[in-house]
Amino acid sequence: MNVLSALGEALVLIGTFFYFLSALGLIRMPDVYNRMQTSTKSATLGSLGVMVGVGLWAVGDGLSWSWFTKSVVIALFLLLTNPISAHALIRAAYKSGIPLWQGSVVDKYREHLEAKEKAETEASKEGGEE
Amino acid sequence: MEEASKISRYLYTLIILFLIWLALTASLDQQELIFGFVLSAIVAAITYPIFTTRGLANLHPKRVAYAIAYAPYFLWAMIMANLDVAYRVLHPKRPIRPGIVHCKTILKTNPGKLSLANSITLTPGTITLDVDGDDYFIHWIWVPDEVLHAESEEVHVEKASENITRPFEKFLKVIFG
């Protein structure tokens, strides 16, 4: 037991706690958008903690430093790709017409889409008259 | 934005790929280094046109310094985001007031917009729903009063941008231009 493995174990513990929060958020939140909020954030930080923690833990237990560098590279890839997948999922959910929770207060995106559609139809109408 | 020369873009791709190889093998053995360099050269020759438009200019010391300074700032924002999520999930009354708000950004380049969208998704209470030119549509888990009761569209955009995009833009403006 040395400092590195103790630090690694602590990071893995914190990471699993955030995993738990992410799963709990999936149960407690009312609609798909809020579920994406909780699950993306907590799962990303949880994975980051677990991966870096595992790397440090392995080094502390006498394995080579390559464990640490590999786990850091994997954590970086995850950090860069996870928000993109969340964005793709939430956008697809909106495009396929899943409604917001009834407690939602504003929806500027709907207004934007409607304004855009209106502008397009007007443009095509003017084009037809010419 | 004008493109850098082919050689500069190729060298930049090569450097990034070789750094990833170094981290993945974690060995300084001569054979490993040579083979990694050959592989990076081959992959870079195929992929450099889609990998970068600015080439070695990305490695300007000021940009690298800002990128390094951005890492702890971003990690701190991410930890705060998770504590915020923890509070909302564990609180018995579930204090959420979600909504989709509209922001504008001053960033011009595509990599900059991508990293801004990523940063927004991972920081407190916000997730990027769509990006359309300069307009960001963001799902916010707790829309504050000053944004919710804004008198006009401009005030709404101004307040929302101040809260969501401004803190990151000052870094990303330098890193990605």
mmCIF file of C-alpha atoms in Angstrom:
data_model
loop_
_atom_site.group_PDB
_atom_site.id
_atom_site.type_symbol
_atom_site.label_atom_id
_atom_site.label_comp_id
_atom_site.label_asym_id
_atom_site.label_seq_id
_atom_site.Cartn_x
_atom_site.Cartn_y
_atom_site.Cartn_z
ATOM 1 C CA MET A 1 0.000 0.000 0.000
ATOM 2 C CA ASN A 2 1.542 3.277 -1.062
ATOM 3 C CA VAL A 3 0.406 6.753 -1.986
ATOM 4 C CA LEU A 4 -0.273 6.006 -5.669
ATOM 5 C CA SER A 5 -2.483 2.983 -5.085
ATOM 6 C CA ALA A 6 -4.336 4.777 -2.280
ATOM 7 C CA LEU A 7 -4.996 7.712 -4.614
ATOM 8 C CA GLY A 8 -6.101 5.319 -7.362
ATOM 9 C CA GLU A 9 -8.498 3.511 -5.045
ATOM 10 C CA ALA A 10 -9.989 6.831 -3.924
ATOM 11 C CA LEU A 11 -10.495 7.905 -7.562
ATOM 12 C CA VAL A 12 -12.206 4.600 -8.425
ATOM 13 C CA LEU A 13 -14.488 5.022 -5.417
ATOM 14 C CA ILE A 14 -15.440 8.564 -6.476
ATOM 15 C CA GLY A 15 -15.999 7.376 -10.038
ATOM 16 C CA THR A 16 -18.349 4.603 -8.979
ATOM 17 C CA PHE A 17 -20.256 7.088 -6.823
ATOM 18 C CA PHE A 18 -20.863 9.232 -9.919
ATOM 19 C CA TYR A 19 -21.876 6.129 -11.890
ATOM 20 C CA PHE A 20 -24.478 5.502 -9.200
ATOM 21 C CA LEU A 21 -25.729 9.085 -9.450
ATOM 22 C CA SER A 22 -25.994 8.751 -13.216
ATOM 23 C CA ALA A 23 -28.156 5.634 -12.911
ATOM 24 C CA LEU A 24 -30.295 7.280 -10.232
ATOM 25 C CA GLY A 25 -30.763 10.306 -12.473
ATOM 26 C CA LEU A 26 -32.113 8.053 -15.221
ATOM 27 C CA ILE A 27 -34.846 6.902 -12.819
ATOM 28 C CA ARG A 28 -35.690 10.231 -11.205
ATOM 29 C CA MET A 29 -35.759 12.675 -14.123
ATOM 30 C CA PRO A 30 -39.064 13.270 -15.910
ATOM 31 C CA ASP A 31 -38.177 13.343 -19.627
ATOM 32 C CA VAL A 32 -35.506 12.289 -22.104
ATOM 33 C CA TYR A 33 -33.755 15.686 -22.176
ATOM 34 C CA ASN A 34 -33.226 15.860 -18.439
ATOM 35 C CA ARG A 35 -32.153 12.229 -18.359
ATOM 36 C CA MET A 36 -29.495 13.020 -20.961
ATOM 37 C CA GLN A 37 -28.297 15.864 -18.735
ATOM 38 C CA THR A 38 -27.696 13.716 -15.690
ATOM 39 C CA SER A 39 -26.486 10.575 -17.411
ATOM 40 C CA THR A 40 -23.970 12.276 -19.736
ATOM 41 C CA LYS A 41 -22.273 14.428 -17.148
ATOM 42 C CA SER A 42 -22.079 11.920 -14.345
ATOM 43 C CA ALA A 43 -21.112 8.973 -16.553
ATOM 44 C CA THR A 44 -18.301 10.971 -18.198
ATOM 45 C CA LEU A 45 -16.742 12.161 -14.960
ATOM 46 C CA GLY A 46 -17.320 8.735 -13.402
ATOM 47 C CA SER A 47 -15.492 6.987 -16.246
ATOM 48 C CA LEU A 48 -12.699 9.542 -16.080
ATOM 49 C CA GLY A 49 -12.245 8.901 -12.367
ATOM 50 C CA VAL A 50 -12.370 5.118 -12.745
ATOM 51 C CA MET A 51 -9.924 5.016 -15.668
ATOM 52 C CA VAL A 52 -7.311 7.362 -14.246
ATOM 53 C CA GLY A 53 -7.781 5.672 -10.864
ATOM 54 C CA VAL A 54 -7.170 2.201 -12.327
ATOM 55 C CA GLY A 55 -4.011 3.482 -14.025
ATOM 56 C CA LEU A 56 -2.629 4.953 -10.798
ATOM 57 C CA TRP A 57 -3.660 1.870 -8.819
ATOM 58 C CA ALA A 58 -1.805 -0.466 -11.197
ATOM 59 C CA VAL A 59 1.346 1.662 -11.065
ATOM 60 C CA GLY A 60 1.160 1.766 -7.289
ATOM 61 C CA ASP A 61 0.898 -2.041 -7.181
ATOM 62 C CA GLY A 62 4.198 -2.366 -9.036
ATOM 63 C CA LEU A 63 3.069 -2.713 -12.643
ATOM 64 C CA SER A 64 4.635 -0.559 -15.332
ATOM 65 C CA TRP A 65 3.783 3.065 -16.117
ATOM 66 C CA SER A 66 2.306 1.989 -19.449
ATOM 67 C CA TRP A 67 -0.910 1.196 -17.535
ATOM 68 C CA PHE A 68 -1.199 4.826 -16.565
ATOM 69 C CA THR A 69 -0.488 6.335 -19.998
ATOM 70 C CA LYS A 70 -2.868 3.918 -21.731
ATOM 71 C CA SER A 71 -5.701 4.574 -19.326
ATOM 72 C CA VAL A 72 -5.168 8.337 -19.664
ATOM 73 C CA VAL A 73 -5.363 8.079 -23.469
ATOM 74 C CA ILE A 74 -8.587 6.073 -23.224
ATOM 75 C CA ALA A 75 -10.005 8.594 -20.754
ATOM 76 C CA LEU A 76 -9.149 11.458 -23.132
ATOM 77 C CA PHE A 77 -10.850 9.740 -26.066
ATOM 78 C CA LEU A 78 -13.929 9.167 -23.948
ATOM 79 C CA LEU A 79 -13.911 12.790 -22.780
ATOM 80 C CA LEU A 80 -13.847 14.004 -26.387
ATOM 81 C CA THR A 81 -16.433 11.604 -27.829
ATOM 82 C CA ASN A 82 -19.029 11.260 -25.065
ATOM 83 C CA PRO A 83 -20.537 14.764 -25.386
ATOM 84 C CA ILE A 84 -20.824 14.314 -29.160
ATOM 85 C CA SER A 85 -22.852 11.149 -28.771
ATOM 86 C CA ALA A 86 -25.043 12.876 -26.190
ATOM 87 C CA HIS A 87 -25.580 15.763 -28.588
ATOM 88 C CA ALA A 88 -26.490 13.388 -31.438
ATOM 89 C CA LEU A 89 -28.954 11.494 -29.242
ATOM 90 C CA ILE A 90 -30.699 14.567 -27.836
ATOM 91 C CA ARG A 91 -30.945 16.175 -31.280
ATOM 92 C CA ALA A 92 -32.376 12.976 -32.761
ATOM 93 C CA ALA A 93 -34.878 12.848 -29.903
ATOM 94 C CA TYR A 94 -35.987 16.411 -30.660
ATOM 95 C CA LYS A 95 -36.192 15.816 -34.411
ATOM 96 C CA SER A 96 -38.337 12.698 -33.964
ATOM 97 C CA GLY A 97 -40.856 14.795 -32.033
ATOM 98 C CA ILE A 98 -40.462 13.707 -28.428
ATOM 99 C CA PRO A 99 -42.154 16.450 -26.359
ATOM 100 C CA LEU A 100 -40.484 18.363 -23.563
ATOM 101 C CA TRP A 101 -41.613 17.797 -19.987
ATOM 102 C CA GLN A 102 -44.747 19.827 -19.190
ATOM 103 C CA GLY A 103 -42.789 21.790 -16.546
ATOM 104 C CA SER A 104 -40.438 23.195 -19.176
ATOM 105 C CA VAL A 105 -40.488 26.979 -19.326
ATOM 106 C CA VAL A 106 -39.125 28.089 -22.712
ATOM 107 C CA ASP A 107 -38.539 26.487 -26.097
ATOM 108 C CA LYS A 108 -36.552 28.873 -28.306
ATOM 109 C CA TYR A 109 -35.592 26.082 -30.686
ATOM 110 C CA ARG A 110 -39.197 25.553 -31.783
ATOM 111 C CA GLU A 111 -39.513 29.291 -32.465
ATOM 112 C CA HIS A 112 -36.279 29.256 -34.447
ATOM 113 C CA LEU A 113 -37.373 26.290 -36.567
ATOM 114 C CA GLU A 114 -40.768 27.862 -37.233
ATOM 115 C CA ALA A 115 -39.218 31.193 -38.219
ATOM 116 C CA LYS A 116 -36.831 29.418 -40.557
ATOM 117 C CA GLU A 117 -39.603 27.363 -42.149
ATOM 118 C CA LYS A 118 -41.708 30.512 -42.645
ATOM 119 C CA ALA A 119 -38.812 32.329 -44.291
ATOM 120 C CA GLU A 120 -38.256 29.382 -46.611
ATOM 121 C CA THR A 121 -41.885 29.110 -47.713
ATOM 122 C CA GLU A 122 -42.046 32.872 -48.306
ATOM 123 C CA ALA A 123 -38.880 32.721 -50.369
ATOM 124 C CA SER A 124 -40.256 29.886 -52.494
ATOM 125 C CA LYS A 125 -43.574 31.755 -52.912
ATOM 126 C CA GLU A 126 -41.788 34.867 -54.154
ATOM 127 C CA GLY A 127 -39.742 32.698 -56.472
ATOM 128 C CA GLY A 128 -42.960 31.208 -57.887
ATOM 129 C CA GLU A 129 -44.462 34.624 -58.590
ATOM 130 C CA GLU A 130 -41.465 35.663 -60.581
ATOM 131 C CA MET B 1 -10.006 30.903 -43.511
ATOM 132 C CA GLU B 2 -7.015 30.238 -45.698
ATOM 133 C CA GLU B 3 -5.495 26.790 -45.611
ATOM 134 C CA ALA B 4 -1.942 26.153 -44.525
ATOM 135 C CA SER B 5 0.468 24.480 -46.916
ATOM 136 C CA LYS B 6 0.230 20.743 -47.435
ATOM 137 C CA ILE B 7 3.590 20.056 -45.805
ATOM 138 C CA SER B 8 2.662 21.945 -42.650
ATOM 139 C CA ARG B 9 -0.662 20.109 -42.371
ATOM 140 C CA TYR B 10 1.046 16.782 -42.979
ATOM 141 C CA LEU B 11 3.706 17.427 -40.316
ATOM 142 C CA TYR B 12 1.084 18.480 -37.777
ATOM 143 C CA THR B 13 -0.918 15.271 -38.329
ATOM 144 C CA LEU B 14 2.282 13.243 -38.072
ATOM 145 C CA ILE B 15 3.230 14.845 -34.756
ATOM 146 C CA ILE B 16 -0.195 14.278 -33.203
ATOM 147 C CA LEU B 17 -0.344 10.635 -34.359
ATOM 148 C CA PHE B 18 3.170 9.953 -33.110
ATOM 149 C CA LEU B 19 2.357 11.432 -29.694
ATOM 150 C CA ILE B 20 -0.679 9.126 -29.439
ATOM 151 C CA TRP B 21 1.528 6.174 -30.436
ATOM 152 C CA LEU B 22 4.034 7.114 -27.723
ATOM 153 C CA ALA B 23 1.327 7.209 -25.065
ATOM 154 C CA LEU B 24 -0.264 3.944 -26.193
ATOM 155 C CA THR B 25 2.940 1.896 -26.308
ATOM 156 C CA ALA B 26 4.625 3.712 -23.392
ATOM 157 C CA SER B 27 8.022 2.362 -24.422
ATOM 158 C CA LEU B 28 11.123 4.139 -25.678
ATOM 159 C CA ASP B 29 12.599 1.055 -27.329
ATOM 160 C CA GLN B 30 14.244 1.989 -30.625
ATOM 161 C CA GLN B 31 12.343 -0.577 -32.709
ATOM 162 C CA GLU B 32 9.009 0.598 -31.331
ATOM 163 C CA LEU B 33 9.863 4.230 -32.061
ATOM 164 C CA ILE B 34 10.874 3.550 -35.671
ATOM 165 C CA PHE B 35 7.858 1.388 -36.431
ATOM 166 C CA GLY B 36 5.543 3.923 -34.787
ATOM 167 C CA PHE B 37 7.070 6.694 -36.865
ATOM 168 C CA VAL B 38 6.616 4.708 -40.105
ATOM 169 C CA LEU B 39 3.000 3.880 -39.245
ATOM 170 C CA SER B 40 2.230 7.506 -38.300
ATOM 171 C CA ALA B 41 3.758 8.671 -41.579
ATOM 172 C CA ILE B 42 1.550 6.293 -43.580
ATOM 173 C CA VAL B 43 -1.646 7.143 -41.684
ATOM 174 C CA ALA B 44 -0.870 10.876 -41.809
ATOM 175 C CA ALA B 45 -0.381 10.722 -45.581
ATOM 176 C CA ILE B 46 -3.891 9.296 -45.936
ATOM 177 C CA THR B 47 -5.745 11.384 -43.377
ATOM 178 C CA TYR B 48 -4.151 14.848 -43.281
ATOM 179 C CA PRO B 49 -6.686 16.533 -45.638
ATOM 180 C CA ILE B 50 -9.557 15.884 -43.235
ATOM 181 C CA PHE B 51 -7.586 16.176 -40.001
ATOM 182 C CA THR B 52 -6.580 19.827 -40.024
ATOM 183 C CA THR B 53 -6.897 22.996 -42.048
ATOM 184 C CA ARG B 54 -4.305 25.089 -40.241
ATOM 185 C CA GLY B 55 -1.351 22.747 -39.883
ATOM 186 C CA LEU B 56 1.597 23.646 -37.680
ATOM 187 C CA ALA B 57 0.060 27.006 -36.744
ATOM 188 C CA ASN B 58 -1.885 24.996 -34.153
ATOM 189 C CA LEU B 59 1.370 24.511 -32.231
ATOM 190 C CA HIS B 60 1.965 28.220 -31.681
ATOM 191 C CA PRO B 61 3.287 28.570 -28.075
ATOM 192 C CA LYS B 62 0.503 30.947 -27.059
ATOM 193 C CA ARG B 63 -2.154 28.495 -28.246
ATOM 194 C CA VAL B 64 -0.489 25.581 -26.466
ATOM 195 C CA ALA B 65 -0.173 27.617 -23.258
ATOM 196 C CA TYR B 66 -3.871 28.549 -23.382
ATOM 197 C CA ALA B 67 -4.816 24.938 -24.098
ATOM 198 C CA ILE B 68 -2.851 23.774 -21.056
ATOM 199 C CA ALA B 69 -4.407 26.488 -18.901
ATOM 200 C CA TYR B 70 -7.848 25.508 -20.226
ATOM 201 C CA ALA B 71 -7.533 21.889 -19.002
ATOM 202 C CA PRO B 72 -7.731 22.542 -15.213
ATOM 203 C CA TYR B 73 -10.343 25.274 -15.730
ATOM 204 C CA PHE B 74 -12.498 22.846 -17.708
ATOM 205 C CA LEU B 75 -11.982 19.985 -15.236
ATOM 206 C CA TRP B 76 -13.023 22.266 -12.385
ATOM 207 C CA ALA B 77 -16.175 23.299 -14.281
ATOM 208 C CA MET B 78 -16.895 19.616 -14.905
ATOM 209 C CA ILE B 79 -16.563 18.685 -11.222
ATOM 210 C CA MET B 80 -18.883 21.566 -10.275
ATOM 211 C CA ALA B 81 -21.331 20.317 -12.923
ATOM 212 C CA ASN B 82 -21.389 16.883 -11.364
ATOM 213 C CA LEU B 83 -21.886 18.217 -7.852
ATOM 214 C CA ASP B 84 -24.763 20.273 -9.285
ATOM 215 C CA VAL B 85 -26.253 17.154 -10.865
ATOM 216 C CA ALA B 86 -25.773 15.264 -7.604
ATOM 217 C CA TYR B 87 -27.683 17.974 -5.759
ATOM 218 C CA ARG B 88 -30.573 17.912 -8.243
ATOM 219 C CA VAL B 89 -30.824 14.124 -8.301
ATOM 220 C CA LEU B 90 -30.576 13.554 -4.558
ATOM 221 C CA HIS B 91 -32.769 16.488 -3.451
ATOM 222 C CA PRO B 92 -36.197 15.106 -2.529
ATOM 223 C CA LYS B 93 -38.095 17.901 -4.314
ATOM 224 C CA ARG B 94 -36.061 17.470 -7.554
ATOM 225 C CA PRO B 95 -35.445 21.190 -8.226
ATOM 226 C CA ILE B 96 -35.476 21.388 -12.016
ATOM 227 C CA ARG B 97 -36.934 24.054 -14.328
ATOM 228 C CA PRO B 98 -35.839 22.988 -17.801
ATOM 229 C CA GLY B 99 -36.071 24.892 -21.047
ATOM 230 C CA ILE B 100 -34.322 25.422 -24.363
ATOM 231 C CA VAL B 101 -32.495 28.730 -24.617
ATOM 232 C CA HIS B 102 -30.767 30.524 -27.454
ATOM 233 C CA CYS B 103 -27.111 31.644 -27.375
ATOM 234 C CA LYS B 104 -24.772 33.260 -29.810
ATOM 235 C CA THR B 105 -21.052 32.671 -30.122
ATOM 236 C CA ILE B 106 -18.187 34.791 -31.393
ATOM 237 C CA LEU B 107 -16.119 31.798 -32.525
ATOM 238 C CA LYS B 108 -15.620 31.429 -36.258
ATOM 239 C CA THR B 109 -13.852 28.126 -36.924
ATOM 240 C CA ASN B 110 -15.467 24.704 -36.880
ATOM 241 C CA PRO B 111 -13.070 23.071 -34.367
ATOM 242 C CA GLY B 112 -13.701 25.997 -32.043
ATOM 243 C CA LYS B 113 -17.463 25.574 -32.313
ATOM 244 C CA LEU B 114 -17.123 21.830 -31.727
ATOM 245 C CA SER B 115 -15.078 22.290 -28.577
ATOM 246 C CA LEU B 116 -17.438 24.980 -27.323
ATOM 247 C CA ALA B 117 -20.393 22.608 -27.832
ATOM 248 C CA ASN B 118 -18.502 19.832 -26.024
ATOM 249 C CA SER B 119 -17.588 22.135 -23.158
ATOM 250 C CA ILE B 120 -21.191 23.292 -22.830
ATOM 251 C CA THR B 121 -22.443 19.711 -22.716
ATOM 252 C CA LEU B 122 -20.097 18.791 -19.871
ATOM 253 C CA THR B 123 -20.618 21.848 -17.658
ATOM 254 C CA PRO B 124 -23.323 22.765 -15.131
ATOM 255 C CA GLY B 125 -26.868 22.069 -16.188
ATOM 256 C CA THR B 126 -26.535 22.642 -19.942
ATOM 257 C CA ILE B 127 -26.503 20.358 -22.973
ATOM 258 C CA THR B 128 -26.149 21.418 -26.602
ATOM 259 C CA LEU B 129 -29.214 20.574 -28.663
ATOM 260 C CA ASP B 130 -28.312 22.088 -32.012
ATOM 261 C CA VAL B 131 -25.760 24.414 -33.572
ATOM 262 C CA ASP B 132 -26.824 26.469 -36.582
ATOM 263 C CA GLY B 133 -24.138 28.877 -37.756
ATOM 264 C CA ASP B 134 -23.540 31.206 -34.809
ATOM 265 C CA ASP B 135 -26.674 30.123 -32.967
ATOM 266 C CA TYR B 136 -26.511 27.595 -30.163
ATOM 267 C CA PHE B 137 -29.677 25.995 -28.840
ATOM 268 C CA ILE B 138 -29.076 24.719 -25.364
ATOM 269 C CA HIS B 139 -31.234 22.647 -23.068
ATOM 270 C CA TRP B 140 -30.828 24.145 -19.613
ATOM 271 C CA ILE B 141 -31.929 22.235 -16.539
ATOM 272 C CA TRP B 142 -32.576 25.382 -14.461
ATOM 273 C CA VAL B 143 -33.398 28.499 -16.502
ATOM 274 C CA PRO B 144 -32.613 31.473 -14.209
ATOM 275 C CA ASP B 145 -35.045 34.354 -13.722
ATOM 276 C CA GLU B 146 -33.162 37.001 -15.698
ATOM 277 C CA VAL B 147 -33.203 34.791 -18.799
ATOM 278 C CA LEU B 148 -36.755 33.536 -18.336
ATOM 279 C CA HIS B 149 -38.285 36.990 -17.896
ATOM 280 C CA ALA B 150 -36.180 38.831 -20.477
ATOM 281 C CA GLU B 151 -38.193 41.560 -22.246
ATOM 282 C CA SER B 152 -36.966 40.875 -25.754
ATOM 283 C CA GLU B 153 -35.177 38.251 -27.821
ATOM 284 C CA GLU B 154 -31.918 40.247 -27.791
ATOM 285 C CA VAL B 155 -31.842 40.537 -24.008
ATOM 286 C CA HIS B 156 -32.567 36.827 -23.730
ATOM 287 C CA VAL B 157 -29.697 35.902 -26.047
ATOM 288 C CA GLU B 158 -27.373 38.345 -24.276
ATOM 289 C CA LYS B 159 -28.104 37.031 -20.779
ATOM 290 C CA ALA B 160 -27.988 33.393 -21.822
ATOM 291 C CA SER B 161 -24.678 33.820 -23.670
ATOM 292 C CA GLU B 162 -23.219 35.614 -20.666
ATOM 293 C CA ASN B 163 -24.085 32.653 -18.475
ATOM 294 C CA ILE B 164 -23.213 29.786 -20.792
ATOM 295 C CA THR B 165 -20.725 30.570 -23.549
ATOM 296 C CA ARG B 166 -18.695 33.566 -22.308
ATOM 297 C CA PRO B 167 -16.582 31.746 -19.687
ATOM 298 C CA PHE B 168 -15.184 29.350 -22.309
ATOM 299 C CA GLU B 169 -14.947 31.709 -25.239
ATOM 300 C CA LYS B 170 -12.088 33.702 -23.763
ATOM 301 C CA PHE B 171 -9.947 30.542 -23.860
ATOM 302 C CA LEU B 172 -11.286 28.985 -27.058
ATOM 303 C CA LYS B 173 -10.962 32.282 -28.943
ATOM 304 C CA VAL B 174 -7.188 32.090 -28.532
ATOM 305 C CA ILE B 175 -6.868 28.332 -29.020
ATOM 306 C CA PHE B 176 -8.959 28.012 -32.178
ATOM 307 C CA GLY B 177 -9.375 31.597 -33.339
#
